[in-house]
Amino acid sequence: MNEIVGEFVGTAMLITLGHSINANMDLEKTKGEGTGWLMMCFGWGFTVALCIYMVGRVCKAHINPAVTIAMAATGHFDSGLVVGCILAQIAGAIFGAILMSIIYWPHFAVTDDPEKVLAVFATSPAIKKPFSNFLAEAVGTAVLVFGILSIVANVDSVAAEAGEDAARSLLSVGINPLLIGLLVAVIGLGLGDRKTPCRERVYTPVGAVPSN
């Protein structure tokens, strides 16, 4: 049960804070309006790190279905919990998107550009070329998962040498959350988006806020 609740809370916080960064940057009459992609990338990176630290003691702190699947596939997570954790992540994301929408509703109401409204919930390509867009998503997600698995492998190695049990939340050990957050920021700077599979596929329809 701790895994399910932890993933729900962690993902809810991720989307509440992450989408609030997007809203603060894209919507009209916000303090952060027009501050740019750099703020968004590092804002999301720090948000990921914070959320992993927050729930890492009660769950594995994946807060991302792609990470949950990758960790299960490599033997770092109980495959029997995968479906439950992914459902918890989706539910948490929906809750976070709704909460952010309520907080920023006055700004949604004065933003007439539908592209800016969409940008709060999803990252659409500036140039729509399906193959290139798909490739960027695929490579970015692969780099994210490979980077996280590499960090986990280092923790496994150190724990094995020290004779410690590495079965706890590997993502939240030491500075790992900061390293993962930096990885997210760098991927965003180079390839765009945050590479969270259901952030745009699931959260966006729920957060389809009218612009007026």
mmCIF file of C-alpha atoms in Angstrom:
data_model
loop_
_atom_site.group_PDB
_atom_site.id
_atom_site.type_symbol
_atom_site.label_atom_id
_atom_site.label_comp_id
_atom_site.label_asym_id
_atom_site.label_seq_id
_atom_site.Cartn_x
_atom_site.Cartn_y
_atom_site.Cartn_z
ATOM 1 C CA MET A 1 0.000 0.000 0.000
ATOM 2 C CA ASN A 2 2.905 2.368 0.741
ATOM 3 C CA GLU A 3 4.117 1.965 -2.845
ATOM 4 C CA ILE A 4 0.723 2.902 -4.266
ATOM 5 C CA VAL A 5 0.159 5.884 -1.962
ATOM 6 C CA GLY A 6 3.736 7.095 -2.408
ATOM 7 C CA GLU A 7 3.539 6.996 -6.205
ATOM 8 C CA PHE A 8 0.183 8.808 -6.107
ATOM 9 C CA VAL A 9 1.490 11.574 -3.840
ATOM 10 C CA GLY A 10 4.823 11.894 -5.643
ATOM 11 C CA THR A 11 3.263 12.119 -9.094
ATOM 12 C CA ALA A 12 0.567 14.500 -7.865
ATOM 13 C CA MET A 13 3.262 16.824 -6.527
ATOM 14 C CA LEU A 14 5.300 16.449 -9.724
ATOM 15 C CA ILE A 15 2.412 17.538 -11.937
ATOM 16 C CA THR A 16 1.133 20.226 -9.575
ATOM 17 C CA LEU A 17 4.544 21.904 -9.388
ATOM 18 C CA GLY A 18 5.712 21.093 -12.915
ATOM 19 C CA HIS A 19 2.582 22.278 -14.642
ATOM 20 C CA SER A 20 2.534 25.337 -12.393
ATOM 21 C CA ILE A 21 5.970 26.191 -13.785
ATOM 22 C CA ASN A 22 4.544 25.851 -17.294
ATOM 23 C CA ALA A 23 1.517 27.959 -16.404
ATOM 24 C CA ASN A 24 3.647 30.647 -14.764
ATOM 25 C CA MET A 25 5.763 30.859 -17.902
ATOM 26 C CA ASP A 26 3.084 30.616 -20.609
ATOM 27 C CA LEU A 27 -0.137 32.149 -19.319
ATOM 28 C CA GLU A 28 -1.056 35.828 -19.421
ATOM 29 C CA LYS A 29 -0.461 38.185 -16.474
ATOM 30 C CA THR A 30 1.690 35.797 -14.438
ATOM 31 C CA LYS A 31 4.863 36.876 -12.664
ATOM 32 C CA GLY A 32 6.939 34.497 -14.762
ATOM 33 C CA GLU A 33 5.346 35.208 -18.132
ATOM 34 C CA GLY A 34 7.831 34.819 -20.971
ATOM 35 C CA THR A 35 10.766 33.748 -18.795
ATOM 36 C CA GLY A 36 11.727 31.028 -21.269
ATOM 37 C CA TRP A 37 12.692 27.440 -21.821
ATOM 38 C CA LEU A 38 15.728 27.495 -19.503
ATOM 39 C CA MET A 39 13.554 28.208 -16.476
ATOM 40 C CA MET A 40 11.146 25.473 -17.491
ATOM 41 C CA CYS A 41 13.841 22.817 -17.920
ATOM 42 C CA PHE A 42 15.645 23.503 -14.666
ATOM 43 C CA GLY A 43 12.346 24.066 -12.859
ATOM 44 C CA TRP A 44 11.185 20.616 -13.902
ATOM 45 C CA GLY A 45 14.568 19.138 -13.003
ATOM 46 C CA PHE A 46 14.441 20.529 -9.459
ATOM 47 C CA THR A 47 10.796 19.464 -9.179
ATOM 48 C CA VAL A 48 11.670 15.873 -10.069
ATOM 49 C CA ALA A 49 14.499 15.872 -7.508
ATOM 50 C CA LEU A 50 12.260 17.319 -4.787
ATOM 51 C CA CYS A 51 9.483 14.802 -5.414
ATOM 52 C CA ILE A 52 11.890 11.863 -5.287
ATOM 53 C CA TYR A 53 13.262 13.131 -1.966
ATOM 54 C CA MET A 54 9.719 13.622 -0.641
ATOM 55 C CA VAL A 55 8.410 10.105 -1.231
ATOM 56 C CA GLY A 56 11.612 8.065 -1.460
ATOM 57 C CA ARG A 57 11.248 6.762 2.095
ATOM 58 C CA VAL A 58 7.787 5.289 1.521
ATOM 59 C CA CYS A 59 8.046 3.999 -2.058
ATOM 60 C CA LYS A 60 10.502 3.526 -4.921
ATOM 61 C CA ALA A 61 9.763 7.068 -6.107
ATOM 62 C CA HIS A 62 9.514 6.288 -9.815
ATOM 63 C CA ILE A 63 6.782 8.916 -10.428
ATOM 64 C CA ASN A 64 6.929 7.968 -14.111
ATOM 65 C CA PRO A 65 5.452 4.858 -15.808
ATOM 66 C CA ALA A 66 8.494 4.499 -18.072
ATOM 67 C CA VAL A 67 10.756 4.284 -15.018
ATOM 68 C CA THR A 68 8.462 1.790 -13.282
ATOM 69 C CA ILE A 69 8.472 -0.495 -16.335
ATOM 70 C CA ALA A 70 12.242 -0.177 -16.788
ATOM 71 C CA MET A 71 12.954 -0.921 -13.132
ATOM 72 C CA ALA A 72 10.683 -3.974 -13.210
ATOM 73 C CA ALA A 73 12.246 -5.206 -16.461
ATOM 74 C CA THR A 74 15.742 -5.030 -14.948
ATOM 75 C CA GLY A 75 14.778 -6.760 -11.698
ATOM 76 C CA HIS A 76 14.857 -3.675 -9.469
ATOM 77 C CA PHE A 77 11.114 -3.662 -8.812
ATOM 78 C CA ASP A 78 8.420 -6.248 -8.077
ATOM 79 C CA SER A 79 6.595 -6.859 -11.363
ATOM 80 C CA GLY A 80 3.412 -7.614 -9.433
ATOM 81 C CA LEU A 81 3.199 -3.982 -8.354
ATOM 82 C CA VAL A 82 3.690 -2.449 -11.806
ATOM 83 C CA VAL A 83 0.027 -2.083 -12.784
ATOM 84 C CA GLY A 84 -0.988 -0.697 -9.399
ATOM 85 C CA CYS A 85 1.840 1.819 -9.358
ATOM 86 C CA ILE A 86 1.146 3.019 -12.898
ATOM 87 C CA LEU A 87 -2.544 3.476 -12.076
ATOM 88 C CA ALA A 88 -1.527 5.404 -8.954
ATOM 89 C CA GLN A 89 0.769 7.605 -11.057
ATOM 90 C CA ILE A 90 -2.029 8.320 -13.531
ATOM 91 C CA ALA A 91 -4.471 9.130 -10.721
ATOM 92 C CA GLY A 92 -1.909 11.352 -9.017
ATOM 93 C CA ALA A 93 -1.196 13.150 -12.269
ATOM 94 C CA ILE A 94 -4.884 13.784 -12.871
ATOM 95 C CA PHE A 95 -5.242 15.144 -9.344
ATOM 96 C CA GLY A 96 -2.185 17.363 -9.800
ATOM 97 C CA ALA A 97 -3.416 18.715 -13.144
ATOM 98 C CA ILE A 98 -6.816 19.556 -11.663
ATOM 99 C CA LEU A 99 -5.266 21.241 -8.614
ATOM 100 C CA MET A 100 -2.936 23.334 -10.781
ATOM 101 C CA SER A 101 -5.847 24.284 -13.046
ATOM 102 C CA ILE A 102 -7.829 25.570 -10.075
ATOM 103 C CA ILE A 103 -4.878 27.589 -8.787
ATOM 104 C CA TYR A 104 -4.179 29.175 -12.174
ATOM 105 C CA TRP A 105 -7.797 29.466 -13.348
ATOM 106 C CA PRO A 106 -7.799 33.314 -13.355
ATOM 107 C CA HIS A 107 -4.798 33.266 -15.704
ATOM 108 C CA PHE A 108 -6.338 30.636 -17.957
ATOM 109 C CA ALA A 109 -9.416 32.860 -18.176
ATOM 110 C CA VAL A 110 -7.446 35.819 -19.578
ATOM 111 C CA THR A 111 -5.251 33.813 -21.952
ATOM 112 C CA ASP A 112 -6.794 33.822 -25.416
ATOM 113 C CA ASP A 113 -4.071 31.916 -27.263
ATOM 114 C CA PRO A 114 -5.037 28.180 -27.285
ATOM 115 C CA GLU A 115 -1.415 27.225 -27.976
ATOM 116 C CA LYS A 116 -0.346 28.806 -24.692
ATOM 117 C CA VAL A 117 -3.098 26.958 -22.864
ATOM 118 C CA LEU A 118 -2.042 23.669 -24.449
ATOM 119 C CA ALA A 119 1.618 24.369 -23.608
ATOM 120 C CA VAL A 120 0.791 24.211 -19.907
ATOM 121 C CA PHE A 121 -0.163 20.551 -20.267
ATOM 122 C CA ALA A 122 1.808 19.330 -23.270
ATOM 123 C CA THR A 123 4.837 20.172 -25.373
ATOM 124 C CA SER A 124 3.886 20.371 -29.038
ATOM 125 C CA PRO A 125 6.600 20.480 -31.721
ATOM 126 C CA ALA A 126 7.516 23.877 -33.144
ATOM 127 C CA ILE A 127 7.925 22.182 -36.538
ATOM 128 C CA LYS A 128 5.536 19.282 -37.076
ATOM 129 C CA LYS A 129 7.559 16.524 -38.706
ATOM 130 C CA PRO A 130 6.207 13.208 -37.336
ATOM 131 C CA PHE A 131 9.369 11.169 -37.849
ATOM 132 C CA SER A 132 11.692 13.760 -36.303
ATOM 133 C CA ASN A 133 9.217 14.453 -33.481
ATOM 134 C CA PHE A 134 8.867 10.736 -32.724
ATOM 135 C CA LEU A 135 12.634 10.247 -32.838
ATOM 136 C CA ALA A 136 13.185 13.081 -30.346
ATOM 137 C CA GLU A 137 10.653 11.530 -27.962
ATOM 138 C CA ALA A 138 12.122 8.040 -28.353
ATOM 139 C CA VAL A 139 15.746 9.131 -27.904
ATOM 140 C CA GLY A 140 14.884 11.428 -24.986
ATOM 141 C CA THR A 141 12.968 8.690 -23.164
ATOM 142 C CA ALA A 142 15.766 6.180 -23.830
ATOM 143 C CA VAL A 143 18.377 8.592 -22.458
ATOM 144 C CA LEU A 144 16.227 9.236 -19.376
ATOM 145 C CA VAL A 145 15.724 5.545 -18.630
ATOM 146 C CA PHE A 146 19.358 4.612 -19.415
ATOM 147 C CA GLY A 147 20.601 7.466 -17.240
ATOM 148 C CA ILE A 148 18.432 6.418 -14.302
ATOM 149 C CA LEU A 149 19.421 2.758 -14.665
ATOM 150 C CA SER A 150 23.080 3.812 -14.732
ATOM 151 C CA ILE A 151 22.641 5.721 -11.475
ATOM 152 C CA VAL A 152 20.883 2.705 -9.947
ATOM 153 C CA ALA A 153 23.684 0.406 -11.145
ATOM 154 C CA ASN A 154 26.233 2.575 -9.342
ATOM 155 C CA VAL A 155 24.189 2.373 -6.134
ATOM 156 C CA ASP A 156 23.954 -1.414 -6.514
ATOM 157 C CA SER A 157 27.710 -1.658 -6.942
ATOM 158 C CA VAL A 158 28.509 0.464 -3.896
ATOM 159 C CA ALA A 159 25.940 -1.362 -1.757
ATOM 160 C CA ALA A 160 27.311 -4.751 -2.810
ATOM 161 C CA GLU A 161 30.857 -3.736 -1.904
ATOM 162 C CA ALA A 162 29.711 -2.434 1.464
ATOM 163 C CA GLY A 163 27.549 -5.471 2.125
ATOM 164 C CA GLU A 164 24.418 -3.340 2.379
ATOM 165 C CA ASP A 165 20.871 -4.094 1.257
ATOM 166 C CA ALA A 166 20.180 -2.119 -1.904
ATOM 167 C CA ALA A 167 16.520 -3.126 -2.078
ATOM 168 C CA ARG A 168 15.305 0.218 -0.763
ATOM 169 C CA SER A 169 14.467 3.157 -2.975
ATOM 170 C CA LEU A 170 17.589 3.367 -5.110
ATOM 171 C CA LEU A 171 16.483 6.608 -6.728
ATOM 172 C CA SER A 172 16.384 8.537 -3.454
ATOM 173 C CA VAL A 173 19.813 7.529 -2.115
ATOM 174 C CA GLY A 174 22.226 10.396 -1.425
ATOM 175 C CA ILE A 175 22.421 12.912 -4.264
ATOM 176 C CA ASN A 176 20.702 10.607 -6.755
ATOM 177 C CA PRO A 177 17.539 12.754 -6.891
ATOM 178 C CA LEU A 178 19.651 15.777 -7.837
ATOM 179 C CA LEU A 179 21.473 13.760 -10.498
ATOM 180 C CA ILE A 180 18.166 12.566 -11.939
ATOM 181 C CA GLY A 181 16.811 16.122 -11.832
ATOM 182 C CA LEU A 182 19.884 17.356 -13.700
ATOM 183 C CA LEU A 183 19.392 14.569 -16.245
ATOM 184 C CA VAL A 184 15.802 15.714 -16.786
ATOM 185 C CA ALA A 185 16.924 19.334 -17.230
ATOM 186 C CA VAL A 186 19.657 18.423 -19.735
ATOM 187 C CA ILE A 187 17.291 16.257 -21.783
ATOM 188 C CA GLY A 188 14.799 19.115 -21.816
ATOM 189 C CA LEU A 189 17.440 21.577 -23.000
ATOM 190 C CA GLY A 190 18.603 19.299 -25.793
ATOM 191 C CA LEU A 191 15.589 17.283 -26.879
ATOM 192 C CA GLY A 192 12.645 19.081 -25.347
ATOM 193 C CA ASP A 193 9.847 17.857 -23.067
ATOM 194 C CA ARG A 194 10.244 15.862 -19.841
ATOM 195 C CA LYS A 195 9.803 12.397 -21.390
ATOM 196 C CA THR A 196 7.016 11.292 -19.088
ATOM 197 C CA PRO A 197 4.851 8.940 -21.195
ATOM 198 C CA CYS A 198 1.417 9.751 -19.826
ATOM 199 C CA ARG A 199 1.992 13.400 -18.905
ATOM 200 C CA GLU A 200 0.708 14.447 -22.302
ATOM 201 C CA ARG A 201 -1.262 11.355 -23.249
ATOM 202 C CA VAL A 202 -3.311 11.192 -20.037
ATOM 203 C CA TYR A 203 -2.964 14.484 -18.182
ATOM 204 C CA THR A 204 -3.689 16.818 -21.083
ATOM 205 C CA PRO A 205 -7.304 15.775 -21.772
ATOM 206 C CA VAL A 206 -8.099 16.125 -18.090
ATOM 207 C CA GLY A 207 -6.494 19.543 -18.035
ATOM 208 C CA ALA A 208 -8.141 20.813 -21.202
ATOM 209 C CA VAL A 209 -8.968 24.163 -19.670
ATOM 210 C CA PRO A 210 -10.969 26.618 -21.737
ATOM 211 C CA SER A 211 -9.152 29.838 -22.476
ATOM 212 C CA ASN A 212 -12.096 32.024 -21.579
#
